[in-house]
Amino acid sequence: MKAFTYERAQSPAHAAAAIERNPDAKFIAGGTNLLDLMKLEIETPAHLVDVNGLGLDKIEQTPEGGLRIGALVRNTDLAADQQVRRDYSLLSRALLAGASGQLRNKATTVGNLLQRTRCTYFYDTNQPCNKRQPGSGCGAIGGFSRLHAVIGTSDACIATHPSDMAVAMRALDATVETVKADGARRRIAIADFYRLPGDTPQREATLQRGELITAVTLPAPIGGTHIYHKVRDRASYAFALVSVGAIVQPDGSGRVALGGVAHMPWRVEEAEREMPQGAKAVTARLLRGARTTHENAFKLTLVERTLGAVLAQARSMKS
């Protein structure tokens, strides 16, 4: 790990300003992903701005009947919150499907949203990776690609987004709140928060330099049956091969978002019109235009079967 300097931020705007004026600075909150990347010298910040003391660790009701989740709320606390468990149980289930108990105790809401891909080639500095070193190539294309994306990919990157929580946030239509160095605030719909890789896979979100996430808000509850089903190589602790987050209403309509298949939590609202027709019809629309390798083509079938299991579970819970 390379040497770095450190400061504790005094306010959100102060934190944003500290990052904006120093191109080699990074925010740090839980640090569960950043410190791993620093040890491997994939991330080499010269300066860390600690945002843990900013009081952004509260879960509050909004005037619209929704929920405002502070950026620094720990994953364990968010999953256990009574209102989240009652009205947004998809979020609670997704959080509990991710990481280990120890990691959830430390990891934050904003850190979960911004964690980097777990692509093997990204973590191996002896391999080419356009996300880690733009222009170096992509080792996964033509390499080991079993875990990689099948939709929304580019010729530069086929990495997947690792967050379970983000899949639930996408299905729940969350909004990300930010503040800039000049104090200006912005609200970004999570549908517009992540970027597809294109020619710039190193840019994963639509945040600007120095922009600090302060909270994530959820709209008023929409009811329905909330299910998160994650398929992975081992039950104890692994990232998703495929995950399905769904909210199913009594008439069979609903929402579906996928994990493990794209550079971002994957949701296609048009596909949800097919939900009463069943998993095959929804999957065909969700994954239209998919590009697979011989190692990850199984994900197309796995999505359909996982979604089929989710819809069957929803029907059984209704009856």
PDB file of C-alpha atoms in Angstrom:
ATOM      1  CA  MET A   1       0.000   0.000   0.000  1.00  0.00           C
ATOM      2  CA  LYS A   2       1.335   3.428  -0.917  1.00  0.00           C
ATOM      3  CA  ALA A   3       1.604   6.209   1.655  1.00  0.00           C
ATOM      4  CA  PHE A   4      -1.294   8.666   1.906  1.00  0.00           C
ATOM      5  CA  THR A   5      -2.421  11.608   3.996  1.00  0.00           C
ATOM      6  CA  TYR A   6      -5.718  11.728   5.878  1.00  0.00           C
ATOM      7  CA  GLU A   7      -8.268  14.214   7.160  1.00  0.00           C
ATOM      8  CA  ARG A   8     -11.693  14.103   8.792  1.00  0.00           C
ATOM      9  CA  ALA A   9     -14.313  16.125   6.923  1.00  0.00           C
ATOM     10  CA  GLN A  10     -16.192  18.788   8.909  1.00  0.00           C
ATOM     11  CA  SER A  11     -19.265  19.006   6.658  1.00  0.00           C
ATOM     12  CA  PRO A  12     -20.524  17.438   3.411  1.00  0.00           C
ATOM     13  CA  ALA A  13     -19.531  20.520   1.401  1.00  0.00           C
ATOM     14  CA  HIS A  14     -16.100  20.533   3.065  1.00  0.00           C
ATOM     15  CA  ALA A  15     -15.616  16.895   2.074  1.00  0.00           C
ATOM     16  CA  ALA A  16     -16.657  17.605  -1.500  1.00  0.00           C
ATOM     17  CA  ALA A  17     -14.291  20.584  -1.694  1.00  0.00           C
ATOM     18  CA  ALA A  18     -11.384  18.545  -0.340  1.00  0.00           C
ATOM     19  CA  ILE A  19     -11.855  15.994  -3.106  1.00  0.00           C
ATOM     20  CA  GLU A  20     -12.477  18.554  -5.826  1.00  0.00           C
ATOM     21  CA  ARG A  21      -9.210  20.411  -5.233  1.00  0.00           C
ATOM     22  CA  ASN A  22      -7.073  17.272  -5.062  1.00  0.00           C
ATOM     23  CA  PRO A  23      -7.232  14.953  -8.111  1.00  0.00           C
ATOM     24  CA  ASP A  24      -5.543  12.158  -6.131  1.00  0.00           C
ATOM     25  CA  ALA A  25      -7.982  12.201  -3.190  1.00  0.00           C
ATOM     26  CA  LYS A  26     -10.754   9.734  -2.329  1.00  0.00           C
ATOM     27  CA  PHE A  27     -13.646   9.657   0.113  1.00  0.00           C
ATOM     28  CA  ILE A  28     -13.528   6.889   2.686  1.00  0.00           C
ATOM     29  CA  ALA A  29     -16.464   5.619   4.772  1.00  0.00           C
ATOM     30  CA  GLY A  30     -16.600   1.900   5.674  1.00  0.00           C
ATOM     31  CA  GLY A  31     -13.627   1.231   3.421  1.00  0.00           C
ATOM     32  CA  THR A  32     -14.488  -2.443   2.926  1.00  0.00           C
ATOM     33  CA  ASN A  33     -13.768  -2.277  -0.810  1.00  0.00           C
ATOM     34  CA  LEU A  34     -11.418   0.704  -1.032  1.00  0.00           C
ATOM     35  CA  LEU A  35      -8.858  -0.670   1.435  1.00  0.00           C
ATOM     36  CA  ASP A  36      -8.691  -3.979  -0.443  1.00  0.00           C
ATOM     37  CA  LEU A  37      -8.040  -2.074  -3.663  1.00  0.00           C
ATOM     38  CA  MET A  38      -5.380   0.070  -1.962  1.00  0.00           C
ATOM     39  CA  LYS A  39      -3.565  -3.005  -0.672  1.00  0.00           C
ATOM     40  CA  LEU A  40      -3.396  -4.315  -4.229  1.00  0.00           C
ATOM     41  CA  GLU A  41      -2.392  -0.837  -5.483  1.00  0.00           C
ATOM     42  CA  ILE A  42      -5.332  -0.807  -7.874  1.00  0.00           C
ATOM     43  CA  GLU A  43      -6.412   2.363  -6.079  1.00  0.00           C
ATOM     44  CA  THR A  44      -3.542   4.611  -5.009  1.00  0.00           C
ATOM     45  CA  PRO A  45      -5.051   7.754  -3.466  1.00  0.00           C
ATOM     46  CA  ALA A  46      -2.555  10.284  -2.111  1.00  0.00           C
ATOM     47  CA  HIS A  47      -5.148  11.662   0.304  1.00  0.00           C
ATOM     48  CA  LEU A  48      -8.208  10.218   2.078  1.00  0.00           C
ATOM     49  CA  VAL A  49     -11.152  12.312   3.256  1.00  0.00           C
ATOM     50  CA  ASP A  50     -12.992  10.499   6.054  1.00  0.00           C
ATOM     51  CA  VAL A  51     -16.729  11.238   5.942  1.00  0.00           C
ATOM     52  CA  ASN A  52     -17.752   9.042   8.887  1.00  0.00           C
ATOM     53  CA  GLY A  53     -18.311  11.972  11.250  1.00  0.00           C
ATOM     54  CA  LEU A  54     -20.850  13.843   9.113  1.00  0.00           C
ATOM     55  CA  GLY A  55     -23.995  12.527  10.779  1.00  0.00           C
ATOM     56  CA  LEU A  56     -25.276  10.908   7.580  1.00  0.00           C
ATOM     57  CA  ASP A  57     -26.294   7.752   9.407  1.00  0.00           C
ATOM     58  CA  LYS A  58     -30.016   8.206   9.982  1.00  0.00           C
ATOM     59  CA  ILE A  59     -33.084   6.539   8.469  1.00  0.00           C
ATOM     60  CA  GLU A  60     -35.996   8.987   8.331  1.00  0.00           C
ATOM     61  CA  GLN A  61     -39.470   9.195   6.849  1.00  0.00           C
ATOM     62  CA  THR A  62     -39.955  11.697   4.038  1.00  0.00           C
ATOM     63  CA  PRO A  63     -42.959  14.065   3.755  1.00  0.00           C
ATOM     64  CA  GLU A  64     -44.062  12.039   0.696  1.00  0.00           C
ATOM     65  CA  GLY A  65     -44.378   8.861   2.774  1.00  0.00           C
ATOM     66  CA  GLY A  66     -41.110   7.345   1.653  1.00  0.00           C
ATOM     67  CA  LEU A  67     -37.809   6.776   3.384  1.00  0.00           C
ATOM     68  CA  ARG A  68     -34.569   8.761   3.401  1.00  0.00           C
ATOM     69  CA  ILE A  69     -31.529   6.605   4.099  1.00  0.00           C
ATOM     70  CA  GLY A  70     -28.347   8.409   5.107  1.00  0.00           C
ATOM     71  CA  ALA A  71     -25.287   7.613   3.039  1.00  0.00           C
ATOM     72  CA  LEU A  72     -23.448   6.219   6.059  1.00  0.00           C
ATOM     73  CA  VAL A  73     -26.154   3.874   7.355  1.00  0.00           C
ATOM     74  CA  ARG A  74     -24.465   0.502   7.843  1.00  0.00           C
ATOM     75  CA  ASN A  75     -25.823  -2.384   5.800  1.00  0.00           C
ATOM     76  CA  THR A  76     -26.679  -4.371   8.939  1.00  0.00           C
ATOM     77  CA  ASP A  77     -28.702  -1.493  10.397  1.00  0.00           C
ATOM     78  CA  LEU A  78     -30.533  -0.896   7.125  1.00  0.00           C
ATOM     79  CA  ALA A  79     -31.463  -4.563   6.701  1.00  0.00           C
ATOM     80  CA  ALA A  80     -32.751  -4.704  10.290  1.00  0.00           C
ATOM     81  CA  ASP A  81     -34.732  -1.450  10.256  1.00  0.00           C
ATOM     82  CA  GLN A  82     -38.375  -2.165  11.085  1.00  0.00           C
ATOM     83  CA  GLN A  83     -39.839   0.024   8.348  1.00  0.00           C
ATOM     84  CA  VAL A  84     -37.469  -1.389   5.726  1.00  0.00           C
ATOM     85  CA  ARG A  85     -38.413  -4.924   6.745  1.00  0.00           C
ATOM     86  CA  ARG A  86     -42.137  -4.106   6.644  1.00  0.00           C
ATOM     87  CA  ASP A  87     -42.454  -1.860   3.566  1.00  0.00           C
ATOM     88  CA  TYR A  88     -39.287  -2.481   1.518  1.00  0.00           C
ATOM     89  CA  SER A  89     -38.471  -6.072   2.349  1.00  0.00           C
ATOM     90  CA  LEU A  90     -36.858  -6.539  -1.073  1.00  0.00           C
ATOM     91  CA  LEU A  91     -34.103  -4.212   0.138  1.00  0.00           C
ATOM     92  CA  SER A  92     -33.683  -6.041   3.425  1.00  0.00           C
ATOM     93  CA  ARG A  93     -33.534  -9.426   1.667  1.00  0.00           C
ATOM     94  CA  ALA A  94     -30.984  -8.213  -0.874  1.00  0.00           C
ATOM     95  CA  LEU A  95     -28.743  -6.785   1.842  1.00  0.00           C
ATOM     96  CA  LEU A  96     -28.813 -10.023   3.799  1.00  0.00           C
ATOM     97  CA  ALA A  97     -27.880 -11.942   0.648  1.00  0.00           C
ATOM     98  CA  GLY A  98     -24.733  -9.853   0.230  1.00  0.00           C
ATOM     99  CA  ALA A  99     -21.322 -10.201   1.862  1.00  0.00           C
ATOM    100  CA  SER A 100     -20.752 -11.599   5.363  1.00  0.00           C
ATOM    101  CA  GLY A 101     -22.144 -10.420   8.677  1.00  0.00           C
ATOM    102  CA  GLN A 102     -18.817  -8.782   9.555  1.00  0.00           C
ATOM    103  CA  LEU A 103     -18.706  -6.869   6.286  1.00  0.00           C
ATOM    104  CA  ARG A 104     -22.335  -5.740   6.595  1.00  0.00           C
ATOM    105  CA  ASN A 105     -21.528  -4.334  10.050  1.00  0.00           C
ATOM    106  CA  LYS A 106     -18.958  -2.022   8.465  1.00  0.00           C
ATOM    107  CA  ALA A 107     -20.183  -1.411   4.917  1.00  0.00           C
ATOM    108  CA  THR A 108     -22.278   1.686   4.222  1.00  0.00           C
ATOM    109  CA  THR A 109     -25.184   2.421   1.911  1.00  0.00           C
ATOM    110  CA  VAL A 110     -23.129   4.665  -0.353  1.00  0.00           C
ATOM    111  CA  GLY A 111     -20.143   2.327  -0.357  1.00  0.00           C
ATOM    112  CA  ASN A 112     -22.382  -0.542  -1.394  1.00  0.00           C
ATOM    113  CA  LEU A 113     -23.686   1.469  -4.344  1.00  0.00           C
ATOM    114  CA  LEU A 114     -20.176   2.455  -5.435  1.00  0.00           C
ATOM    115  CA  GLN A 115     -18.253  -0.783  -4.906  1.00  0.00           C
ATOM    116  CA  ARG A 116     -16.097  -1.793  -7.861  1.00  0.00           C
ATOM    117  CA  THR A 117     -16.522  -4.869 -10.021  1.00  0.00           C
ATOM    118  CA  ARG A 118     -15.167  -8.205  -8.802  1.00  0.00           C
ATOM    119  CA  CYS A 119     -13.876  -9.110 -12.269  1.00  0.00           C
ATOM    120  CA  THR A 120     -10.767 -11.301 -11.885  1.00  0.00           C
ATOM    121  CA  TYR A 121      -8.908  -9.325 -14.520  1.00  0.00           C
ATOM    122  CA  PHE A 122      -9.622  -6.046 -12.730  1.00  0.00           C
ATOM    123  CA  TYR A 123      -8.009  -7.378  -9.549  1.00  0.00           C
ATOM    124  CA  ASP A 124      -5.002  -8.990 -11.281  1.00  0.00           C
ATOM    125  CA  THR A 125      -2.589  -6.182 -12.125  1.00  0.00           C
ATOM    126  CA  ASN A 126      -0.659  -8.520 -14.422  1.00  0.00           C
ATOM    127  CA  GLN A 127      -3.676  -8.719 -16.729  1.00  0.00           C
ATOM    128  CA  PRO A 128      -5.041  -6.065 -19.106  1.00  0.00           C
ATOM    129  CA  CYS A 129      -8.149  -4.250 -17.903  1.00  0.00           C
ATOM    130  CA  ASN A 130      -9.675  -1.159 -19.488  1.00  0.00           C
ATOM    131  CA  LYS A 131     -11.514  -0.388 -16.277  1.00  0.00           C
ATOM    132  CA  ARG A 132      -8.330  -0.355 -14.174  1.00  0.00           C
ATOM    133  CA  GLN A 133      -6.005   1.012 -16.875  1.00  0.00           C
ATOM    134  CA  PRO A 134      -7.902   2.597 -19.782  1.00  0.00           C
ATOM    135  CA  GLY A 135      -6.649   1.499 -23.187  1.00  0.00           C
ATOM    136  CA  SER A 136      -4.851  -1.611 -21.933  1.00  0.00           C
ATOM    137  CA  GLY A 137      -7.439  -4.074 -23.239  1.00  0.00           C
ATOM    138  CA  CYS A 138      -9.834  -6.548 -21.630  1.00  0.00           C
ATOM    139  CA  GLY A 139      -8.499  -9.894 -20.495  1.00  0.00           C
ATOM    140  CA  ALA A 140     -11.986 -11.244 -19.889  1.00  0.00           C
ATOM    141  CA  ILE A 141     -12.919 -10.986 -23.576  1.00  0.00           C
ATOM    142  CA  GLY A 142     -11.552 -14.231 -24.943  1.00  0.00           C
ATOM    143  CA  GLY A 143     -10.517 -15.270 -21.428  1.00  0.00           C
ATOM    144  CA  PHE A 144     -12.298 -16.768 -18.436  1.00  0.00           C
ATOM    145  CA  SER A 145     -15.748 -15.222 -18.636  1.00  0.00           C
ATOM    146  CA  ARG A 146     -18.121 -17.481 -16.711  1.00  0.00           C
ATOM    147  CA  LEU A 147     -19.008 -14.740 -14.221  1.00  0.00           C
ATOM    148  CA  HIS A 148     -19.214 -11.909 -16.715  1.00  0.00           C
ATOM    149  CA  ALA A 149     -21.946  -9.799 -18.252  1.00  0.00           C
ATOM    150  CA  VAL A 150     -24.283 -10.912 -21.026  1.00  0.00           C
ATOM    151  CA  ILE A 151     -26.177  -7.668 -21.653  1.00  0.00           C
ATOM    152  CA  GLY A 152     -25.128  -4.027 -22.033  1.00  0.00           C
ATOM    153  CA  THR A 153     -21.512  -5.000 -22.710  1.00  0.00           C
ATOM    154  CA  SER A 154     -19.030  -3.315 -25.047  1.00  0.00           C
ATOM    155  CA  ASP A 155     -15.854  -4.295 -26.880  1.00  0.00           C
ATOM    156  CA  ALA A 156     -13.939  -2.650 -24.034  1.00  0.00           C
ATOM    157  CA  CYS A 157     -15.502  -4.353 -20.979  1.00  0.00           C
ATOM    158  CA  ILE A 158     -17.799  -7.226 -19.972  1.00  0.00           C
ATOM    159  CA  ALA A 159     -17.532  -6.800 -16.192  1.00  0.00           C
ATOM    160  CA  THR A 160     -20.572  -7.045 -13.917  1.00  0.00           C
ATOM    161  CA  HIS A 161     -21.713  -4.824 -11.068  1.00  0.00           C
ATOM    162  CA  PRO A 162     -21.424  -6.755  -7.792  1.00  0.00           C
ATOM    163  CA  SER A 163     -23.980  -5.075  -5.513  1.00  0.00           C
ATOM    164  CA  ASP A 164     -27.082  -6.946  -4.353  1.00  0.00           C
ATOM    165  CA  MET A 165     -28.432  -3.838  -2.637  1.00  0.00           C
ATOM    166  CA  ALA A 166     -28.312  -1.838  -5.877  1.00  0.00           C
ATOM    167  CA  VAL A 167     -30.583  -4.389  -7.572  1.00  0.00           C
ATOM    168  CA  ALA A 168     -33.232  -3.774  -4.918  1.00  0.00           C
ATOM    169  CA  MET A 169     -32.732   0.003  -5.109  1.00  0.00           C
ATOM    170  CA  ARG A 170     -33.282  -0.141  -8.875  1.00  0.00           C
ATOM    171  CA  ALA A 171     -36.524  -2.092  -8.484  1.00  0.00           C
ATOM    172  CA  LEU A 172     -37.699   0.323  -5.776  1.00  0.00           C
ATOM    173  CA  ASP A 173     -37.001   3.421  -7.937  1.00  0.00           C
ATOM    174  CA  ALA A 174     -34.553   4.946  -5.465  1.00  0.00           C
ATOM    175  CA  THR A 175     -33.089   8.425  -5.872  1.00  0.00           C
ATOM    176  CA  VAL A 176     -29.506   9.368  -4.992  1.00  0.00           C
ATOM    177  CA  GLU A 177     -28.967  12.741  -3.259  1.00  0.00           C
ATOM    178  CA  THR A 178     -25.622  14.511  -3.603  1.00  0.00           C
ATOM    179  CA  VAL A 179     -23.847  17.716  -2.641  1.00  0.00           C
ATOM    180  CA  LYS A 180     -21.045  19.512  -4.488  1.00  0.00           C
ATOM    181  CA  ALA A 181     -18.195  21.631  -3.187  1.00  0.00           C
ATOM    182  CA  ASP A 182     -20.172  24.865  -3.668  1.00  0.00           C
ATOM    183  CA  GLY A 183     -23.045  23.446  -1.628  1.00  0.00           C
ATOM    184  CA  ALA A 184     -25.278  22.776  -4.654  1.00  0.00           C
ATOM    185  CA  ARG A 185     -27.433  19.692  -4.249  1.00  0.00           C
ATOM    186  CA  ARG A 186     -28.587  17.239  -6.884  1.00  0.00           C
ATOM    187  CA  ARG A 187     -31.053  14.336  -7.052  1.00  0.00           C
ATOM    188  CA  ILE A 188     -30.257  11.510  -9.468  1.00  0.00           C
ATOM    189  CA  ALA A 189     -32.768   8.768 -10.254  1.00  0.00           C
ATOM    190  CA  ILE A 190     -30.992   5.463  -9.821  1.00  0.00           C
ATOM    191  CA  ALA A 191     -32.047   4.593 -13.370  1.00  0.00           C
ATOM    192  CA  ASP A 192     -29.667   7.376 -14.465  1.00  0.00           C
ATOM    193  CA  PHE A 193     -26.981   6.819 -11.831  1.00  0.00           C
ATOM    194  CA  TYR A 194     -24.951   3.988 -13.390  1.00  0.00           C
ATOM    195  CA  ARG A 195     -23.262   4.018 -16.813  1.00  0.00           C
ATOM    196  CA  LEU A 196     -22.839   1.256 -19.340  1.00  0.00           C
ATOM    197  CA  PRO A 197     -19.164   0.601 -20.160  1.00  0.00           C
ATOM    198  CA  GLY A 198     -19.007   1.829 -23.780  1.00  0.00           C
ATOM    199  CA  ASP A 199     -15.500   3.123 -24.502  1.00  0.00           C
ATOM    200  CA  THR A 200     -15.017   4.424 -20.953  1.00  0.00           C
ATOM    201  CA  PRO A 201     -15.620   1.501 -18.562  1.00  0.00           C
ATOM    202  CA  GLN A 202     -13.511   3.239 -15.888  1.00  0.00           C
ATOM    203  CA  ARG A 203     -16.424   5.695 -15.414  1.00  0.00           C
ATOM    204  CA  GLU A 204     -19.089   3.707 -13.614  1.00  0.00           C
ATOM    205  CA  ALA A 205     -21.482   6.364 -12.294  1.00  0.00           C
ATOM    206  CA  THR A 206     -22.710   9.788 -13.374  1.00  0.00           C
ATOM    207  CA  LEU A 207     -21.180  11.546 -10.364  1.00  0.00           C
ATOM    208  CA  GLN A 208     -18.975  14.567 -10.988  1.00  0.00           C
ATOM    209  CA  ARG A 209     -15.558  15.095  -9.447  1.00  0.00           C
ATOM    210  CA  GLY A 210     -15.933  15.890  -5.757  1.00  0.00           C
ATOM    211  CA  GLU A 211     -19.672  15.188  -5.665  1.00  0.00           C
ATOM    212  CA  LEU A 212     -20.560  13.481  -2.386  1.00  0.00           C
ATOM    213  CA  ILE A 213     -23.574  11.207  -1.941  1.00  0.00           C
ATOM    214  CA  THR A 214     -25.454  12.239   1.202  1.00  0.00           C
ATOM    215  CA  ALA A 215     -28.516   9.970   1.102  1.00  0.00           C
ATOM    216  CA  VAL A 216     -30.676   7.599  -0.897  1.00  0.00           C
ATOM    217  CA  THR A 217     -34.428   8.151  -0.863  1.00  0.00           C
ATOM    218  CA  LEU A 218     -37.163   5.621  -1.533  1.00  0.00           C
ATOM    219  CA  PRO A 219     -40.662   6.592  -2.707  1.00  0.00           C
ATOM    220  CA  ALA A 220     -43.754   5.610  -0.735  1.00  0.00           C
ATOM    221  CA  PRO A 221     -44.248   1.840  -0.435  1.00  0.00           C
ATOM    222  CA  ILE A 222     -46.079   0.112  -3.294  1.00  0.00           C
ATOM    223  CA  GLY A 223     -47.030  -3.094  -1.482  1.00  0.00           C
ATOM    224  CA  GLY A 224     -46.851  -6.449  -3.235  1.00  0.00           C
ATOM    225  CA  THR A 225     -44.745  -9.493  -2.489  1.00  0.00           C
ATOM    226  CA  HIS A 226     -41.027  -8.754  -2.272  1.00  0.00           C
ATOM    227  CA  ILE A 227     -38.579 -11.513  -3.217  1.00  0.00           C
ATOM    228  CA  TYR A 228     -34.813 -11.525  -3.764  1.00  0.00           C
ATOM    229  CA  HIS A 229     -33.357 -14.742  -5.137  1.00  0.00           C
ATOM    230  CA  LYS A 230     -29.587 -14.982  -5.595  1.00  0.00           C
ATOM    231  CA  VAL A 231     -27.884 -17.867  -7.407  1.00  0.00           C
ATOM    232  CA  ARG A 232     -24.193 -18.250  -6.566  1.00  0.00           C
ATOM    233  CA  ASP A 233     -21.476 -20.867  -6.480  1.00  0.00           C
ATOM    234  CA  ARG A 234     -21.549 -21.245  -2.684  1.00  0.00           C
ATOM    235  CA  ALA A 235     -24.252 -20.321  -0.211  1.00  0.00           C
ATOM    236  CA  SER A 236     -22.004 -18.889   2.493  1.00  0.00           C
ATOM    237  CA  TYR A 237     -20.428 -15.924   0.720  1.00  0.00           C
ATOM    238  CA  ALA A 238     -20.138 -15.264  -3.008  1.00  0.00           C
ATOM    239  CA  PHE A 239     -21.175 -12.752  -5.617  1.00  0.00           C
ATOM    240  CA  ALA A 240     -24.172 -13.521  -7.813  1.00  0.00           C
ATOM    241  CA  LEU A 241     -24.016 -15.595 -10.946  1.00  0.00           C
ATOM    242  CA  VAL A 242     -27.544 -14.283 -11.418  1.00  0.00           C
ATOM    243  CA  SER A 243     -29.905 -12.576  -9.007  1.00  0.00           C
ATOM    244  CA  VAL A 244     -33.540 -11.555  -9.367  1.00  0.00           C
ATOM    245  CA  GLY A 245     -35.188  -8.846  -7.287  1.00  0.00           C
ATOM    246  CA  ALA A 246     -38.949  -8.731  -7.796  1.00  0.00           C
ATOM    247  CA  ILE A 247     -42.044  -7.015  -6.446  1.00  0.00           C
ATOM    248  CA  VAL A 248     -45.132  -8.936  -7.511  1.00  0.00           C
ATOM    249  CA  GLN A 249     -48.637  -7.530  -7.104  1.00  0.00           C
ATOM    250  CA  PRO A 250     -51.736  -9.713  -6.496  1.00  0.00           C
ATOM    251  CA  ASP A 251     -52.849  -9.339 -10.158  1.00  0.00           C
ATOM    252  CA  GLY A 252     -49.480 -10.669 -11.406  1.00  0.00           C
ATOM    253  CA  SER A 253     -48.056  -7.312 -12.467  1.00  0.00           C
ATOM    254  CA  GLY A 254     -44.922  -5.983 -10.861  1.00  0.00           C
ATOM    255  CA  ARG A 255     -41.270  -5.042 -11.186  1.00  0.00           C
ATOM    256  CA  VAL A 256     -38.113  -7.039 -11.859  1.00  0.00           C
ATOM    257  CA  ALA A 257     -34.417  -6.130 -11.683  1.00  0.00           C
ATOM    258  CA  LEU A 258     -31.461  -8.432 -12.284  1.00  0.00           C
ATOM    259  CA  GLY A 259     -27.974  -8.694 -10.837  1.00  0.00           C
ATOM    260  CA  GLY A 260     -24.929 -10.526 -12.180  1.00  0.00           C
ATOM    261  CA  VAL A 261     -25.758  -9.963 -15.839  1.00  0.00           C
ATOM    262  CA  ALA A 262     -24.628  -6.412 -16.653  1.00  0.00           C
ATOM    263  CA  HIS A 263     -22.392  -3.478 -15.766  1.00  0.00           C
ATOM    264  CA  MET A 264     -25.257  -2.123 -13.649  1.00  0.00           C
ATOM    265  CA  PRO A 265     -28.380  -3.422 -11.932  1.00  0.00           C
ATOM    266  CA  TRP A 266     -30.435  -4.403 -14.956  1.00  0.00           C
ATOM    267  CA  ARG A 267     -34.074  -3.410 -15.313  1.00  0.00           C
ATOM    268  CA  VAL A 268     -36.162  -2.917 -18.458  1.00  0.00           C
ATOM    269  CA  GLU A 269     -39.534  -1.468 -17.518  1.00  0.00           C
ATOM    270  CA  GLU A 270     -41.112  -2.558 -20.820  1.00  0.00           C
ATOM    271  CA  ALA A 271     -40.361  -6.176 -19.949  1.00  0.00           C
ATOM    272  CA  GLU A 272     -42.505  -5.905 -16.835  1.00  0.00           C
ATOM    273  CA  ARG A 273     -45.620  -5.658 -18.986  1.00  0.00           C
ATOM    274  CA  GLU A 274     -44.990  -9.342 -19.773  1.00  0.00           C
ATOM    275  CA  MET A 275     -45.066 -10.479 -16.154  1.00  0.00           C
ATOM    276  CA  PRO A 276     -48.593 -11.935 -16.315  1.00  0.00           C
ATOM    277  CA  GLN A 277     -47.344 -14.058 -19.273  1.00  0.00           C
ATOM    278  CA  GLY A 278     -44.602 -15.657 -17.198  1.00  0.00           C
ATOM    279  CA  ALA A 279     -40.821 -15.843 -16.896  1.00  0.00           C
ATOM    280  CA  LYS A 280     -40.043 -16.829 -20.481  1.00  0.00           C
ATOM    281  CA  ALA A 281     -41.739 -13.762 -21.943  1.00  0.00           C
ATOM    282  CA  VAL A 282     -40.184 -11.387 -19.398  1.00  0.00           C
ATOM    283  CA  THR A 283     -36.695 -12.827 -19.847  1.00  0.00           C
ATOM    284  CA  ALA A 284     -36.885 -12.591 -23.628  1.00  0.00           C
ATOM    285  CA  ARG A 285     -37.505  -8.846 -23.347  1.00  0.00           C
ATOM    286  CA  LEU A 286     -35.132  -8.253 -20.446  1.00  0.00           C
ATOM    287  CA  LEU A 287     -32.200  -9.873 -22.239  1.00  0.00           C
ATOM    288  CA  ARG A 288     -32.980  -8.840 -25.816  1.00  0.00           C
ATOM    289  CA  GLY A 289     -29.696  -8.136 -27.593  1.00  0.00           C
ATOM    290  CA  ALA A 290     -27.635 -10.202 -25.159  1.00  0.00           C
ATOM    291  CA  ARG A 291     -24.090 -11.097 -26.197  1.00  0.00           C
ATOM    292  CA  THR A 292     -22.741 -14.201 -24.515  1.00  0.00           C
ATOM    293  CA  THR A 293     -19.522 -16.180 -24.530  1.00  0.00           C
ATOM    294  CA  HIS A 294     -19.409 -19.969 -24.595  1.00  0.00           C
ATOM    295  CA  GLU A 295     -18.687 -19.819 -20.837  1.00  0.00           C
ATOM    296  CA  ASN A 296     -21.536 -17.572 -19.712  1.00  0.00           C
ATOM    297  CA  ALA A 297     -24.320 -18.402 -22.173  1.00  0.00           C
ATOM    298  CA  PHE A 298     -25.891 -20.457 -19.382  1.00  0.00           C
ATOM    299  CA  LYS A 299     -26.949 -17.196 -17.711  1.00  0.00           C
ATOM    300  CA  LEU A 300     -29.786 -16.710 -20.210  1.00  0.00           C
ATOM    301  CA  THR A 301     -31.412 -19.943 -19.099  1.00  0.00           C
ATOM    302  CA  LEU A 302     -30.511 -19.314 -15.486  1.00  0.00           C
ATOM    303  CA  VAL A 303     -32.278 -15.933 -15.499  1.00  0.00           C
ATOM    304  CA  GLU A 304     -35.452 -17.477 -16.917  1.00  0.00           C
ATOM    305  CA  ARG A 305     -35.443 -20.338 -14.406  1.00  0.00           C
ATOM    306  CA  THR A 306     -34.642 -18.082 -11.449  1.00  0.00           C
ATOM    307  CA  LEU A 307     -37.367 -15.644 -12.416  1.00  0.00           C
ATOM    308  CA  GLY A 308     -39.746 -18.582 -12.885  1.00  0.00           C
ATOM    309  CA  ALA A 309     -38.973 -19.726  -9.341  1.00  0.00           C
ATOM    310  CA  VAL A 310     -39.525 -16.196  -8.021  1.00  0.00           C
ATOM    311  CA  LEU A 311     -42.909 -15.862  -9.720  1.00  0.00           C
ATOM    312  CA  ALA A 312     -43.972 -19.296  -8.488  1.00  0.00           C
ATOM    313  CA  GLN A 313     -42.945 -18.343  -4.952  1.00  0.00           C
ATOM    314  CA  ALA A 314     -44.959 -15.129  -5.222  1.00  0.00           C
ATOM    315  CA  ARG A 315     -48.056 -17.077  -6.305  1.00  0.00           C
ATOM    316  CA  SER A 316     -47.650 -19.518  -3.427  1.00  0.00           C
ATOM    317  CA  MET A 317     -47.283 -16.692  -0.912  1.00  0.00           C
ATOM    318  CA  LYS A 318     -50.480 -15.072  -2.193  1.00  0.00           C
ATOM    319  CA  SER A 319     -52.571 -18.247  -1.920  1.00  0.00           C
TER     320      SER A 319
END
